[in-house]
Tab-separated table of C-alpha atoms in Angstrom:
chain	number	residue	atom	x	y	z
A	131	MET	CA	-3.090	-11.258	58.320
A	132	SER	CA	-6.919	-11.877	58.271
A	133	GLU	CA	-8.396	-15.406	58.699
A	134	ALA	CA	-9.004	-16.894	55.404
A	135	ILE	CA	-11.121	-19.827	54.462
A	136	GLN	CA	-10.452	-21.095	50.908
A	137	ASN	CA	-10.808	-24.386	49.275
A	138	SER	CA	-7.351	-24.857	47.915
A	139	LYS	CA	-7.576	-28.417	48.538
A	140	PRO	CA	-11.461	-29.094	48.331
A	141	LYS	CA	-12.890	-32.424	49.669
A	142	ARG	CA	-14.047	-34.559	46.974
A	143	GLU	CA	-17.535	-35.941	47.440
A	144	SER	CA	-18.683	-39.432	46.783
A	145	ASP	CA	-22.133	-39.972	44.980
A	146	SER	CA	-23.598	-40.771	48.343
A	147	GLY	CA	-21.642	-38.316	50.717
A	148	ASP	CA	-22.771	-35.110	52.335
A	149	SER	CA	-21.475	-31.979	50.813
A	150	SER	CA	-18.648	-30.279	52.764
A	151	SER	CA	-19.038	-26.996	54.328
A	152	VAL	CA	-17.684	-24.234	56.751
A	153	ALA	CA	-19.443	-21.442	58.531
A	154	LYS	CA	-17.988	-18.235	60.263
A	155	LYS	CA	-19.437	-14.935	61.568
A	156	LEU	CA	-18.586	-11.395	61.538
A	157	LYS	CA	-20.036	-8.525	63.513
A	158	ILE	CA	-20.153	-5.080	61.865
A	159	ASP	CA	-21.018	-1.954	63.676
A	160	GLN	CA	-22.317	0.342	61.030
A	161	SER	CA	-22.058	3.498	63.293
A	162	GLN	CA	-18.278	3.520	62.312
A	163	ASN	CA	-18.946	3.734	58.607
A	164	PRO	CA	-20.062	6.819	56.603
A	165	GLU	CA	-23.230	6.977	54.467
A	166	VAL	CA	-22.486	7.301	50.815
A	167	ASP	CA	-24.446	8.944	48.044
A	168	SER	CA	-25.470	7.679	44.657
A	169	SER	CA	-22.222	9.170	43.035
A	170	GLY	CA	-19.969	7.384	45.391
A	171	SER	CA	-18.663	10.222	47.480
A	172	GLU	CA	-19.055	10.451	51.099
A	173	ALA	CA	-22.189	12.002	52.264
A	174	ASN	CA	-23.999	13.044	55.431
A	175	SER	CA	-27.449	11.314	56.126
A	176	ASP	CA	-30.158	11.438	58.669
A	177	ALA	CA	-30.806	7.614	57.830
A	178	ARG	CA	-30.533	5.536	61.007
A	179	GLU	CA	-27.443	3.486	61.180
A	180	MET	CA	-27.795	0.059	60.959
A	181	GLY	CA	-25.866	-2.775	62.612
A	182	PHE	CA	-25.700	-6.559	61.442
A	183	GLU	CA	-23.898	-9.807	61.736
A	184	ILE	CA	-22.805	-11.677	58.759
A	185	GLU	CA	-22.709	-15.614	58.847
A	186	ALA	CA	-21.262	-17.117	55.705
A	187	GLU	CA	-21.505	-20.722	54.658
A	188	VAL	CA	-20.195	-22.691	51.868
A	189	ALA	CA	-21.032	-26.184	50.445
A	190	GLU	CA	-19.866	-28.073	47.493
A	191	ASP	CA	-20.447	-31.492	45.725
A	192	LYS	CA	-18.898	-32.701	42.438
A	193	GLY	CA	-22.086	-34.235	41.259
A	194	LEU	CA	-21.778	-36.697	38.651
A	195	ARG	CA	-18.417	-35.236	37.382
A	196	HIS	CA	-15.208	-37.165	37.626
A	197	ALA	CA	-13.304	-34.079	39.255
A	198	MET	CA	-14.328	-30.915	41.190
A	199	GLU	CA	-13.292	-27.968	39.099
A	200	ASP	CA	-15.105	-25.332	41.306
A	201	ALA	CA	-12.920	-23.207	43.715
A	202	TRP	CA	-14.318	-20.785	46.256
A	203	VAL	CA	-13.157	-18.088	48.841
A	204	LEU	CA	-14.863	-17.054	51.905
A	205	LEU	CA	-13.262	-14.128	53.760
A	206	LEU	CA	-14.934	-12.598	56.562
A	207	ASP	CA	-12.065	-10.350	57.291
A	208	ALA	CA	-10.745	-9.617	53.944
A	209	SER	CA	-8.038	-6.947	54.724
A	210	LEU	CA	-5.211	-9.306	53.957
A	211	GLY	CA	-2.912	-7.252	56.159
A	212	PHE	CA	-3.827	-3.908	53.969
A	213	GLN	CA	-4.124	-1.002	56.455
A	214	GLY	CA	-7.349	0.826	56.805
A	215	ASN	CA	-10.517	1.307	59.034
A	216	LEU	CA	-13.133	0.140	56.551
A	217	ARG	CA	-14.225	-3.052	57.277
A	218	CYS	CA	-14.302	-5.557	54.370
A	219	ALA	CA	-15.599	-9.113	53.646
A	220	HIS	CA	-15.272	-11.110	50.234
A	221	PHE	CA	-16.892	-14.247	48.923
A	222	ALA	CA	-16.528	-15.907	45.534
A	223	ILE	CA	-17.142	-18.980	43.409
A	224	TYR	CA	-15.113	-19.800	40.543
A	225	ASP	CA	-16.440	-22.465	38.244
A	226	GLY	CA	-13.730	-24.021	36.163
A	227	HIS	CA	-14.056	-25.613	32.684
A	228	GLY	CA	-11.601	-27.695	30.838
A	229	GLY	CA	-9.860	-28.066	34.091
A	230	ARG	CA	-9.501	-26.086	37.471
A	231	LEU	CA	-6.194	-24.261	36.930
A	232	ALA	CA	-7.746	-20.969	35.851
A	233	ALA	CA	-10.217	-21.221	38.738
A	234	GLU	CA	-7.457	-22.098	41.380
A	235	TYR	CA	-5.421	-19.148	40.167
A	236	ALA	CA	-8.279	-16.561	40.443
A	237	GLN	CA	-9.042	-18.057	43.920
A	238	LYS	CA	-5.518	-17.334	44.967
A	239	HIS	CA	-5.044	-14.039	43.385
A	240	LEU	CA	-8.133	-12.025	42.374
A	241	HIS	CA	-8.926	-10.552	45.854
A	242	SER	CA	-5.374	-9.426	46.433
A	243	ASN	CA	-5.195	-8.101	43.064
A	244	VAL	CA	-8.296	-6.096	43.772
A	245	LEU	CA	-6.797	-4.687	47.022
A	246	SER	CA	-3.701	-3.787	45.036
A	247	ALA	CA	-5.752	-1.988	42.523
A	248	GLY	CA	-7.110	0.339	45.275
A	249	LEU	CA	-10.105	-1.072	46.798
A	250	PRO	CA	-11.172	1.791	49.507
A	251	ARG	CA	-9.832	0.958	53.051
A	252	GLU	CA	-10.611	4.137	54.723
A	253	LEU	CA	-13.782	5.978	53.577
A	254	LEU	CA	-15.953	4.369	50.954
A	255	ASN	CA	-15.955	5.656	47.462
A	256	VAL	CA	-18.202	3.580	45.194
A	257	LYS	CA	-16.514	4.485	41.940
A	258	ALA	CA	-13.225	3.901	43.326
A	259	ALA	CA	-14.294	0.474	44.655
A	260	LYS	CA	-15.796	-0.546	41.243
A	261	LYS	CA	-12.621	0.611	39.309
A	262	ALA	CA	-10.480	-1.560	41.784
A	263	ILE	CA	-12.565	-4.503	41.140
A	264	LEU	CA	-12.551	-3.815	37.268
A	265	ASP	CA	-8.696	-3.556	37.230
A	266	GLY	CA	-8.367	-6.532	39.549
A	267	PHE	CA	-10.117	-8.776	37.095
A	268	ARG	CA	-8.241	-7.629	34.172
A	269	LYS	CA	-4.801	-8.098	36.088
A	270	THR	CA	-5.908	-11.598	37.098
A	271	ASP	CA	-6.842	-12.589	33.508
A	272	GLU	CA	-3.796	-11.227	32.025
A	273	ALA	CA	-1.713	-13.250	34.621
A	274	ILE	CA	-3.844	-16.490	33.936
A	275	LEU	CA	-3.072	-16.014	30.207
A	276	GLN	CA	0.599	-15.821	30.808
A	277	GLU	CA	0.620	-18.766	33.266
A	278	SER	CA	-1.304	-20.969	30.741
A	279	ALA	CA	0.785	-19.967	27.834
A	280	ALA	CA	4.016	-20.643	29.787
A	281	GLY	CA	2.325	-23.990	31.148
A	282	GLY	CA	0.654	-25.100	27.921
A	283	TRP	CA	-2.820	-25.246	29.418
A	284	GLN	CA	-6.006	-23.731	28.281
A	285	ASP	CA	-8.326	-23.840	31.131
A	286	GLY	CA	-11.174	-21.122	31.833
A	287	ALA	CA	-13.262	-20.106	34.713
A	288	THR	CA	-16.444	-18.136	35.371
A	289	ALA	CA	-16.751	-16.211	38.465
A	290	VAL	CA	-19.266	-14.412	40.864
A	291	CYS	CA	-17.824	-12.285	43.586
A	292	VAL	CA	-19.128	-10.296	46.403
A	293	TRP	CA	-17.331	-7.641	48.459
A	294	ILE	CA	-19.026	-6.047	51.455
A	295	LEU	CA	-17.370	-2.724	52.261
A	296	GLY	CA	-18.905	-1.222	55.435
A	297	LYS	CA	-22.749	-1.544	54.710
A	298	THR	CA	-22.322	-1.556	50.812
A	299	VAL	CA	-22.295	-4.768	48.865
A	300	PHE	CA	-20.468	-4.824	45.505
A	301	VAL	CA	-21.223	-7.890	43.210
A	302	ALA	CA	-19.235	-8.667	40.006
A	303	ASN	CA	-19.599	-11.615	37.828
A	304	ILE	CA	-18.264	-13.117	34.591
A	305	GLY	CA	-20.128	-16.021	32.932
A	306	ASP	CA	-23.055	-18.005	34.039
A	307	ALA	CA	-22.559	-18.052	38.000
A	308	LYS	CA	-25.115	-15.976	39.776
A	309	ALA	CA	-25.874	-13.969	42.988
A	310	VAL	CA	-29.329	-13.735	44.266
A	311	VAL	CA	-30.299	-11.520	47.173
A	312	ALA	CA	-33.485	-12.254	49.230
A	313	ARG	CA	-35.357	-9.000	49.899
A	314	SER	CA	-38.469	-8.086	51.756
A	315	SER	CA	-41.020	-5.567	50.828
A	316	PRO	CA	-40.719	-1.962	52.135
A	317	VAL	CA	-44.070	-2.456	54.045
A	318	ASP	CA	-42.542	-5.588	55.906
A	319	ALA	CA	-39.210	-3.466	56.567
A	320	LEU	CA	-41.372	-0.815	58.484
A	321	GLN	CA	-43.283	-3.541	60.528
A	322	ASN	CA	-42.035	-5.029	63.692
A	323	GLY	CA	-43.141	-8.407	62.787
A	324	SER	CA	-40.688	-11.601	62.835
A	325	ASP	CA	-38.532	-12.623	59.861
A	326	GLU	CA	-40.955	-15.705	59.668
A	327	ALA	CA	-43.811	-13.510	58.622
A	328	ARG	CA	-41.899	-11.830	55.627
A	329	LEU	CA	-42.344	-12.662	52.106
A	330	LEU	CA	-39.010	-12.602	50.605
A	331	LYS	CA	-38.258	-11.822	46.928
A	332	ALA	CA	-35.438	-13.176	45.113
A	333	ILE	CA	-33.556	-10.545	43.158
A	334	VAL	CA	-30.970	-11.785	40.593
A	335	LEU	CA	-27.826	-9.310	41.097
A	336	THR	CA	-25.939	-10.641	38.189
A	337	ARG	CA	-26.030	-10.860	34.473
A	338	GLU	CA	-25.271	-13.872	32.474
A	339	HIS	CA	-22.801	-13.906	29.662
A	340	LYS	CA	-23.480	-16.307	26.973
A	341	ALA	CA	-22.456	-16.441	23.405
A	342	ILE	CA	-26.041	-16.713	22.276
A	343	TYR	CA	-27.194	-13.499	23.797
A	344	ALA	CA	-27.341	-10.550	21.401
A	345	GLN	CA	-24.940	-8.072	23.035
A	346	GLU	CA	-22.414	-10.771	23.572
A	347	ARG	CA	-22.795	-12.384	20.013
A	348	ALA	CA	-22.200	-8.942	18.522
A	349	ARG	CA	-18.880	-8.653	20.259
A	350	ILE	CA	-17.973	-12.055	19.283
A	351	GLN	CA	-18.627	-11.561	15.623
A	352	LYS	CA	-16.927	-8.147	15.729
A	353	ALA	CA	-13.613	-10.086	16.802
A	354	GLY	CA	-14.118	-12.402	14.043
A	355	GLY	CA	-15.565	-15.270	15.918
A	356	SER	CA	-18.728	-17.226	15.415
A	357	VAL	CA	-21.799	-18.476	17.425
A	358	SER	CA	-22.995	-21.869	16.030
A	359	SER	CA	-26.517	-23.200	16.089
A	360	ASN	CA	-26.091	-24.705	19.634
A	361	GLY	CA	-25.420	-21.102	21.098
A	362	ARG	CA	-21.711	-21.948	21.619
A	363	LEU	CA	-18.849	-19.730	20.532
A	364	GLN	CA	-16.711	-21.640	17.707
A	365	GLY	CA	-19.231	-24.428	18.550
A	366	ARG	CA	-17.446	-25.269	21.845
A	367	LEU	CA	-17.780	-22.643	24.566
A	368	GLU	CA	-21.039	-21.692	25.829
A	369	VAL	CA	-20.161	-18.677	28.038
A	370	SER	CA	-18.777	-15.308	26.457
A	371	ARG	CA	-16.746	-14.019	29.371
A	372	ALA	CA	-14.388	-16.037	31.698
A	373	PHE	CA	-10.830	-16.043	32.953
A	374	GLY	CA	-8.448	-17.790	30.773
A	375	ASP	CA	-9.821	-19.663	27.680
A	376	ARG	CA	-6.581	-18.535	26.125
A	377	GLN	CA	-7.634	-20.142	22.650
A	378	PHE	CA	-10.901	-18.428	22.789
A	379	LYS	CA	-9.668	-14.885	23.519
A	380	LYS	CA	-9.083	-13.706	19.892
A	381	PHE	CA	-12.622	-14.641	19.347
A	382	GLY	CA	-14.000	-12.237	21.718
A	383	VAL	CA	-14.006	-13.809	25.179
A	384	VAL	CA	-13.283	-11.120	27.721
A	385	ALA	CA	-12.849	-11.166	31.452
A	386	THR	CA	-14.690	-7.830	31.943
A	387	PRO	CA	-17.105	-8.189	34.804
A	388	ASP	CA	-20.628	-6.665	35.194
A	389	ILE	CA	-20.545	-4.740	38.561
A	390	HIS	CA	-23.592	-3.913	40.824
A	391	SER	CA	-23.621	-2.342	44.396
A	392	PHE	CA	-26.336	-1.548	46.645
A	393	ASP	CA	-26.392	-0.483	50.277
A	394	LEU	CA	-27.648	-3.099	52.955
A	395	THR	CA	-31.004	-2.325	54.593
A	396	GLU	CA	-33.079	-4.242	56.974
A	397	ARG	CA	-34.786	-5.637	53.785
A	398	GLU	CA	-31.857	-7.613	52.780
A	399	HIS	CA	-31.692	-11.036	54.460
A	400	PHE	CA	-29.320	-13.135	52.802
A	401	ILE	CA	-27.333	-13.683	49.397
A	402	ILE	CA	-26.902	-16.914	47.557
A	403	LEU	CA	-24.048	-17.309	45.292
A	404	GLY	CA	-23.980	-20.419	43.047
A	405	CYS	CA	-22.236	-21.908	40.105
A	406	ASP	CA	-24.393	-22.745	36.943
A	407	GLY	CA	-24.691	-26.239	38.300
A	408	LEU	CA	-26.990	-24.975	41.122
A	409	TRP	CA	-29.053	-22.722	39.078
A	410	GLY	CA	-29.277	-25.101	36.216
A	411	VAL	CA	-31.698	-27.075	38.457
A	412	ILE	CA	-32.843	-24.677	41.121
A	413	GLY	CA	-34.597	-21.136	40.132
A	414	PRO	CA	-33.712	-18.191	42.252
A	415	SER	CA	-36.935	-17.944	43.780
A	416	ASP	CA	-37.135	-21.706	44.656
A	417	ALA	CA	-33.677	-21.135	46.251
A	418	VAL	CA	-34.722	-18.365	48.248
A	419	ASP	CA	-37.814	-20.121	49.473
A	420	PHE	CA	-35.807	-23.184	50.304
A	421	VAL	CA	-33.361	-21.281	52.512
A	422	GLN	CA	-36.142	-19.173	54.061
A	423	LYS	CA	-37.947	-22.389	55.096
A	424	GLN	CA	-35.058	-23.851	56.892
A	425	LEU	CA	-34.175	-20.730	58.394
A	426	LYS	CA	-37.769	-20.403	59.928
A	427	GLU	CA	-37.223	-24.071	61.225
A	428	GLY	CA	-34.206	-22.742	63.088
A	429	LEU	CA	-31.586	-24.618	61.259
A	430	PRO	CA	-27.938	-23.162	61.230
A	431	VAL	CA	-26.593	-21.869	58.024
A	432	THR	CA	-24.017	-24.802	57.980
A	433	ALA	CA	-27.034	-27.178	57.522
A	434	ILE	CA	-29.002	-25.033	55.263
A	435	SER	CA	-26.005	-24.800	52.663
A	436	ARG	CA	-25.508	-28.560	52.764
A	437	SER	CA	-29.179	-29.203	52.174
A	438	LEU	CA	-29.350	-26.588	49.367
A	439	VAL	CA	-26.554	-28.320	47.603
A	440	ARG	CA	-27.875	-31.883	48.422
A	441	GLU	CA	-31.281	-30.861	47.034
A	442	ALA	CA	-29.674	-29.757	43.827
A	443	VAL	CA	-27.631	-32.977	43.294
A	444	ARG	CA	-29.495	-35.666	44.979
A	445	GLU	CA	-33.238	-34.617	44.335
A	446	ARG	CA	-33.076	-32.582	41.273
A	447	ARG	CA	-30.383	-34.395	39.588
A	448	CYS	CA	-27.756	-31.808	38.928
A	449	LYS	CA	-24.994	-33.681	37.001
A	450	ASP	CA	-22.595	-30.794	37.046
A	451	ASN	CA	-20.202	-29.682	39.930
A	452	CYS	CA	-22.324	-27.652	42.297
A	453	THR	CA	-21.221	-25.103	44.808
A	454	ALA	CA	-23.307	-22.581	46.739
A	455	ILE	CA	-22.422	-19.897	49.470
A	456	ILE	CA	-25.075	-18.564	51.691
A	457	ILE	CA	-24.415	-15.023	53.151
A	458	LEU	CA	-26.728	-14.361	55.973
A	459	PHE	CA	-27.452	-10.711	57.586
A	460	ARG	CA	-28.708	-10.935	61.077
A	461	HIS	CA	-29.861	-7.247	61.876
A	462	LYS	CA	-29.636	-5.981	65.199
C-alpha cells in the first residue's frame, strides 16, 4: 500500500493559532514514461525527456467558522496497491457545506473509485484517464446519496482534484474550489536564468459552477429548479455542482466535473489548490506572486503554505474555512 496523507482527523485551529500543514516529496524520472499526443494515445516524440521532483504541502484554518468542514487528500504515491508502472500522485480539497459528511466520504473514496474505474496504470491514455475520473465522480456521488438517505443527512461538498500520471496533469472540479498553475513564458523557459528572474503568470485551470451562470442556470431551470435574485438555487445553494446535496439533486445539481489535462514542462512551476474561502480574498495572480516571492526568499513549502493561509485568514479577513495545497515542481 502507498503512503497516504489525509486529514481524516483534521486539527482544529484557534483564532490565534497557526495553520496545520504537512510536506512530502516525490521524485519522478520522466524517461520511464511515454510521450502522449493530443488524442490520448501513446506516441513517439523527439522532445527532450524532463525529470522533476514534486513537493506537496497543505495548510488549513477554520477561520471564523465554528467547525472545519473542509477535507483534503495528499497522496504522493497514489497507487493504493494497484499494479502498474505508471507513477501516479493525487491531491484534492473537498469543501463541505451543511456539514462535513459528504466531504469526508469523497476524501476516503473518490480516488479509489477513480482507480477502480480504470485510471491508466501502465501506458498513459488521456481519454481513458478522463473517463475513469468521470466515472469515479459519478460512483462517489451515487454512494454519497445512498449513504445520506440511509443516515438522514443532506450535506454537500465541492471538489478540486489533481492527478499527475507520469508527466501529465489532470484537473477535475465541481463547484467553486479552484486550481491555479504558475507558468512562465516560453521565452523564459528557453533561457538558462534562475527561477527568481522569471515572471510567472497565474492560469486558472478550473471553471466555477454557480447557479447564477447562464449554462448552469439553464440546466437548473430545465430540471424544474429556480435561481433567486441572490443567485442561489431555490434561494439557498450558491453552487450548481457538488457531491451530495440530496435535497437539491432533483433541481439540477449534478456532480459531473470539468476535466482539464496538460503535460508538465519546464514552464510550470507550481499549482495552488484552494477552497472558495482562499479565493474569496486572494486573487489567482496575487496568490502566485505571494508564493513566488517566498520561494525566492528560500522558504520551504511547509512555511509557504502556512503563510498563504495565514495571509487569507489573518490579514485579508477570510471568515470561511480556508484550505490550500501547494504542489511544487523542481525541475532537474
